[in-house]
Coordinates of N, CA and C in Angstrom, one line a residue:
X25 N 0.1 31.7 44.2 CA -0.1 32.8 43.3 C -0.5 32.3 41.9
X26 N -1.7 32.7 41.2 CA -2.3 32.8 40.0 C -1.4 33.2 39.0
X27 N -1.3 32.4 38.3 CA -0.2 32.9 37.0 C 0.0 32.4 35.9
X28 N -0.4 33.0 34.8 CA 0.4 32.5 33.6 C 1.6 33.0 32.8
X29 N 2.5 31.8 32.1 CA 3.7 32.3 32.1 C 3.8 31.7 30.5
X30 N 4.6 32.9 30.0 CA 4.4 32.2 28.4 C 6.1 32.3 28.1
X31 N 6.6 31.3 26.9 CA 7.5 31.0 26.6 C 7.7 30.7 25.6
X32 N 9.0 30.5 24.8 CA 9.6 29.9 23.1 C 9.6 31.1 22.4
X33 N 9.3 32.4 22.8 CA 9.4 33.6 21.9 C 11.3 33.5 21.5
X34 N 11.5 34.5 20.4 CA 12.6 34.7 20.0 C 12.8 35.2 18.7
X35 N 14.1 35.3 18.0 CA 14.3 36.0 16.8 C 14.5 34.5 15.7
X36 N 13.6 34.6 15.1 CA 13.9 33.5 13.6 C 14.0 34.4 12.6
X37 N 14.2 33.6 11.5 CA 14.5 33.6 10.4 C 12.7 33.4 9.4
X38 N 12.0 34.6 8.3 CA 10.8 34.1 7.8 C 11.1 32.6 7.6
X39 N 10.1 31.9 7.3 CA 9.7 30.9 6.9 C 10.4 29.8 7.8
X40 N 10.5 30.3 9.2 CA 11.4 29.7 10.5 C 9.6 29.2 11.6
X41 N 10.0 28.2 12.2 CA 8.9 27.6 13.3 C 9.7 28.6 14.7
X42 N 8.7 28.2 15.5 CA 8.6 28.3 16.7 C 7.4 27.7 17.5
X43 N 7.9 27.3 19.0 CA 6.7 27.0 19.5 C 6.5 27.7 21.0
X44 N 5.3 28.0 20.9 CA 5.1 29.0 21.8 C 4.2 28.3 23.5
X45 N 4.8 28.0 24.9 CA 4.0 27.8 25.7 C 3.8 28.7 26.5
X46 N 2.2 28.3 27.3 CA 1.8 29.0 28.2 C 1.4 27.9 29.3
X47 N 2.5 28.2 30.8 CA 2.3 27.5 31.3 C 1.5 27.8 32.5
X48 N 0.3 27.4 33.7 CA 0.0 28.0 34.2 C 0.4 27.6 35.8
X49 N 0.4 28.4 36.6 CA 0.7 27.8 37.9 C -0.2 28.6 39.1
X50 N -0.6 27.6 40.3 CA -1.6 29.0 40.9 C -3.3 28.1 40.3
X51 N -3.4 27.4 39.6 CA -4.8 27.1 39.2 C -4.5 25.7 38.2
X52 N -5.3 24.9 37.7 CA -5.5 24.2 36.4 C -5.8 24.7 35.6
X53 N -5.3 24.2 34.5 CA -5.9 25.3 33.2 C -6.8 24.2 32.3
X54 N -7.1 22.6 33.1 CA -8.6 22.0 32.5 C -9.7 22.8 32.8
X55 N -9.9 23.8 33.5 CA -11.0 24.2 33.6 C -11.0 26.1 32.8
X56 N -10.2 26.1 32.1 CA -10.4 27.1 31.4 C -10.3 26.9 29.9
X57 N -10.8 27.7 29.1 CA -10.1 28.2 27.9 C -9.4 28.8 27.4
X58 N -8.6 28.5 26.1 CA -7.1 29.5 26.7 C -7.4 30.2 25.2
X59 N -6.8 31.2 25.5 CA -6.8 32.1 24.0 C -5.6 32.6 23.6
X60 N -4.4 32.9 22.4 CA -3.4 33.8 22.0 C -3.7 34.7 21.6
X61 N -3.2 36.0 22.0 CA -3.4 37.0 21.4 C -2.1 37.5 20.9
X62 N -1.6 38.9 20.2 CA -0.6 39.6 19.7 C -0.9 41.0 19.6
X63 N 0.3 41.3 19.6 CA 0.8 42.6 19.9 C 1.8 43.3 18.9
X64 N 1.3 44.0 17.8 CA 2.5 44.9 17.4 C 3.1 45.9 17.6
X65 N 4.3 46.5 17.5 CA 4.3 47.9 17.9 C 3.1 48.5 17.2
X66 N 2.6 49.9 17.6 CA 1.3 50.5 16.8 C 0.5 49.8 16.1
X67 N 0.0 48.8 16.7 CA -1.3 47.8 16.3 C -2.0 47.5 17.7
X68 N -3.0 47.6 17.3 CA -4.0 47.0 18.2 C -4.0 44.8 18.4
X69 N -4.1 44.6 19.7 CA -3.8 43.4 19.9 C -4.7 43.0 19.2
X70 N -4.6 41.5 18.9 CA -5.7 40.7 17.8 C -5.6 39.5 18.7
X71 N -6.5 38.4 18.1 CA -6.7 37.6 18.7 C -5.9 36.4 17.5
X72 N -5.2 35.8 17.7 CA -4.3 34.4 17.0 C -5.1 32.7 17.1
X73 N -5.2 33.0 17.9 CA -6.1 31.5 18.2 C -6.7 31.1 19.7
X74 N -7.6 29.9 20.1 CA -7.9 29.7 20.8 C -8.6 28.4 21.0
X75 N -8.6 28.1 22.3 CA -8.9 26.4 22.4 C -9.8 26.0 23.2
X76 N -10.8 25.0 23.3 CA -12.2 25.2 24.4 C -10.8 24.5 25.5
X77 N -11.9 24.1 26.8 CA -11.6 23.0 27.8 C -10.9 22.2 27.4
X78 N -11.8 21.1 26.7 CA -11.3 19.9 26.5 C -10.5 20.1 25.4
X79 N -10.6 20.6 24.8 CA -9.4 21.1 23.5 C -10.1 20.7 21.9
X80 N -11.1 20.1 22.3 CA -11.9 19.7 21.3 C -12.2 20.7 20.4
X81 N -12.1 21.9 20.2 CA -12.9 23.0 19.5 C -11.5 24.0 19.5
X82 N -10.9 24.2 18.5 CA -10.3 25.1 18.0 C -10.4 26.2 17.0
X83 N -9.9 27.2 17.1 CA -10.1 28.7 16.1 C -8.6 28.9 15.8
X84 N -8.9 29.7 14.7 CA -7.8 30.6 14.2 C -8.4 31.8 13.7
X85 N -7.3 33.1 13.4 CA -7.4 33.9 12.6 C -6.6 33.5 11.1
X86 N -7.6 34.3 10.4 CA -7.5 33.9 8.6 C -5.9 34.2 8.9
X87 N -5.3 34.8 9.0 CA -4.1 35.4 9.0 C -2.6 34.3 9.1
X88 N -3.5 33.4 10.3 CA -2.6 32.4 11.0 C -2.6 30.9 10.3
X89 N -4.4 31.2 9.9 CA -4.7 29.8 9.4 C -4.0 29.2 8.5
X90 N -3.9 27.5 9.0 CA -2.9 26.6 8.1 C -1.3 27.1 8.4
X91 N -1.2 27.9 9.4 CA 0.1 28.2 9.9 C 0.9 27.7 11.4
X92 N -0.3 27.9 11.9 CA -0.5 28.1 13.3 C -1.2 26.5 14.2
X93 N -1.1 25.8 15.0 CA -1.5 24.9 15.5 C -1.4 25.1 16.8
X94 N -2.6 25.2 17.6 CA -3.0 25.1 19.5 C -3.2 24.5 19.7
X95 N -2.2 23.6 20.8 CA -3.2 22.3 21.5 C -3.0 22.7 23.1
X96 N -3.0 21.4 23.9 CA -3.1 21.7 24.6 C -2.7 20.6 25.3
X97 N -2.0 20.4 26.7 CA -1.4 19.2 27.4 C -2.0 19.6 28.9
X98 N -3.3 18.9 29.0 CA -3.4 19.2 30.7 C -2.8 18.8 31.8
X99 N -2.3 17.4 31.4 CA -1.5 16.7 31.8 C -0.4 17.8 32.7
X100 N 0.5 18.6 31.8 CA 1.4 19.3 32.0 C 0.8 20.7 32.4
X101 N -0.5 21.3 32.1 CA -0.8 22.1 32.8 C -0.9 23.7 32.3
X102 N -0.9 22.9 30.3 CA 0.7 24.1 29.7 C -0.4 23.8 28.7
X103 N -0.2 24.9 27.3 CA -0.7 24.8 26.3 C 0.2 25.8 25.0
X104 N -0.2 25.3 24.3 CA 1.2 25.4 23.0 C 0.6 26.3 21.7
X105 N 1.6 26.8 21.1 CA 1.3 27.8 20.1 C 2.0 26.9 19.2
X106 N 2.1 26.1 18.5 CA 3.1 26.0 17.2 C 3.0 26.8 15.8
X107 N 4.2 27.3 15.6 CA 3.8 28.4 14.8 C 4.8 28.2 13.6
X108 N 4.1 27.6 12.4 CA 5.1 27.3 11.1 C 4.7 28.3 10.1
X109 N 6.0 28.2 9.6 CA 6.3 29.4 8.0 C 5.5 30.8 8.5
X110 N 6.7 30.9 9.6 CA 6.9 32.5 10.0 C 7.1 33.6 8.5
X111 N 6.2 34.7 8.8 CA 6.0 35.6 8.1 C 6.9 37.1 8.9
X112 N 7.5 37.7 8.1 CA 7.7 39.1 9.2 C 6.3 40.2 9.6
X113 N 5.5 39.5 9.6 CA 4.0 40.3 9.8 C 3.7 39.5 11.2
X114 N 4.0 38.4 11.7 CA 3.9 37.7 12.6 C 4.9 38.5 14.3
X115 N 5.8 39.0 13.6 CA 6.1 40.0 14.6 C 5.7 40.6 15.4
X116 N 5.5 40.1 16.8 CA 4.8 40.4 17.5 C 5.1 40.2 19.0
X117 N 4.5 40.6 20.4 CA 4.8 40.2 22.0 C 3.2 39.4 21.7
X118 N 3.5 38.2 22.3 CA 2.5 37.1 22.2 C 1.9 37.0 23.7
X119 N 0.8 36.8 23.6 CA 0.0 36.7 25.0 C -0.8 35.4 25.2
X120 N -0.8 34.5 26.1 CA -2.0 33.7 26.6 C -3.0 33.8 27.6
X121 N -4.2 33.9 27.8 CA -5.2 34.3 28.4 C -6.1 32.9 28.3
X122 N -6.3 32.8 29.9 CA -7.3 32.0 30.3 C -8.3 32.5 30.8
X123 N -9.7 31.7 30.5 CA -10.9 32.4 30.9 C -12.3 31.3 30.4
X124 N -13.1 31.6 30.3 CA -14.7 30.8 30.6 C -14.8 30.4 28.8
X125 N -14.5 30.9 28.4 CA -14.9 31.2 26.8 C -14.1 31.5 25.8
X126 N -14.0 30.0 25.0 CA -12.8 29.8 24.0 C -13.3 31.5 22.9
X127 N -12.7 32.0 23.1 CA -13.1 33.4 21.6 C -11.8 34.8 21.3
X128 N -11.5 34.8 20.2 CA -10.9 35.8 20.3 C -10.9 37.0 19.7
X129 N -12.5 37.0 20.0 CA -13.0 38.2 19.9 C -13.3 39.4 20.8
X130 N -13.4 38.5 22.0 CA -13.6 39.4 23.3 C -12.8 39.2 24.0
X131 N -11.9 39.8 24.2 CA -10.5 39.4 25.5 C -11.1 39.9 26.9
X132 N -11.7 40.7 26.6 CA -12.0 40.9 28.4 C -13.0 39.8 28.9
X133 N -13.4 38.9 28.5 CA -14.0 37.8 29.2 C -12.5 36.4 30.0
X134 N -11.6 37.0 29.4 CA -10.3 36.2 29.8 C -9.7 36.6 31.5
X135 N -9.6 36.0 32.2 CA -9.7 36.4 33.6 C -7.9 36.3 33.9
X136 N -7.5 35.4 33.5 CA -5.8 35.6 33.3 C -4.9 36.1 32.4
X137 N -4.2 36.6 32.5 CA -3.0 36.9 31.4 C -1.5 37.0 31.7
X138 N -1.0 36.4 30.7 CA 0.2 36.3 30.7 C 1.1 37.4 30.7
X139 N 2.0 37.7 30.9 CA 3.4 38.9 30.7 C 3.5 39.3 29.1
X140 N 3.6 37.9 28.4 CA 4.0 37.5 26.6 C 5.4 37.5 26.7
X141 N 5.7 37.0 25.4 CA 6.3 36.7 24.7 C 6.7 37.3 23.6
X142 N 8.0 37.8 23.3 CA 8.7 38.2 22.3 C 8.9 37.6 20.8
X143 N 8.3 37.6 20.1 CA 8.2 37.0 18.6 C 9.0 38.1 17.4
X144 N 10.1 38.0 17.0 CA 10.7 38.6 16.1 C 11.1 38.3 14.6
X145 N 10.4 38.3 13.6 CA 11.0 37.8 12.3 C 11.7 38.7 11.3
X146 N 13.2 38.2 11.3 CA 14.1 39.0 11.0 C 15.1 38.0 10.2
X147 N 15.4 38.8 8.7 CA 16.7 38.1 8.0 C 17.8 38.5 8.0

């Protein structure tokens, strides 16, 4: 069974880390690109970051940047969100999506998707 499965969501504290994986099982995820997306209540999902193949080529949103760090462990199969100096605007159900084309601009080119992840920043 094809699946991705994402993890490390939870309730922090602003200016609290978390790290966020997505692991996949059912396929390798060296042969894809993986993207984060987010979800607020009454917001439209956005795109958070994203990572080629080889992991060589990374993005962010202005929003995340210098906050947020994607890599990626093929080895393990898994790829990671690290997410520092949480904001309560970061509030969000987090998603990873694998697909042909690192971007997070177009999500429907992403062929997998995860369930997400619960992201809550609260004092």
């Amino acid at each position: 069974q094809v699946q991705l499965v994402e993890s490390g969501g939870g309730l922090v504290q602003p200016g609290g880390s978390l790290r966020l994986s997505c692991a996949a099982s059912g396929f390798t995820l060296d042969s894809y690109a993986i993207g984060w997306f987010r979800q607020a209540p009454g917001k439209e999902r956005e795109g958070v970051s994203c990572i080629s193949r080889s992991g060589g080529t990374t993005n962010y949103a202005d929003s995340v940047k210098g906050r947020f760090t994607i890599s990626r462990d093929n080895a393990k199969n898994t790829v990671y969100l690290h997410m520092n100096s949480l904001k309560p605007e970061d509030t969000a159900v987090y998603y990873c999506a694998a697909g042909g084309i690192a971007t997070m601009t177009f999500p429907l080119q992403y062929d997998y998707w995860g369930q997400g992840t619960q992201v809550t920043l609260s004092s």
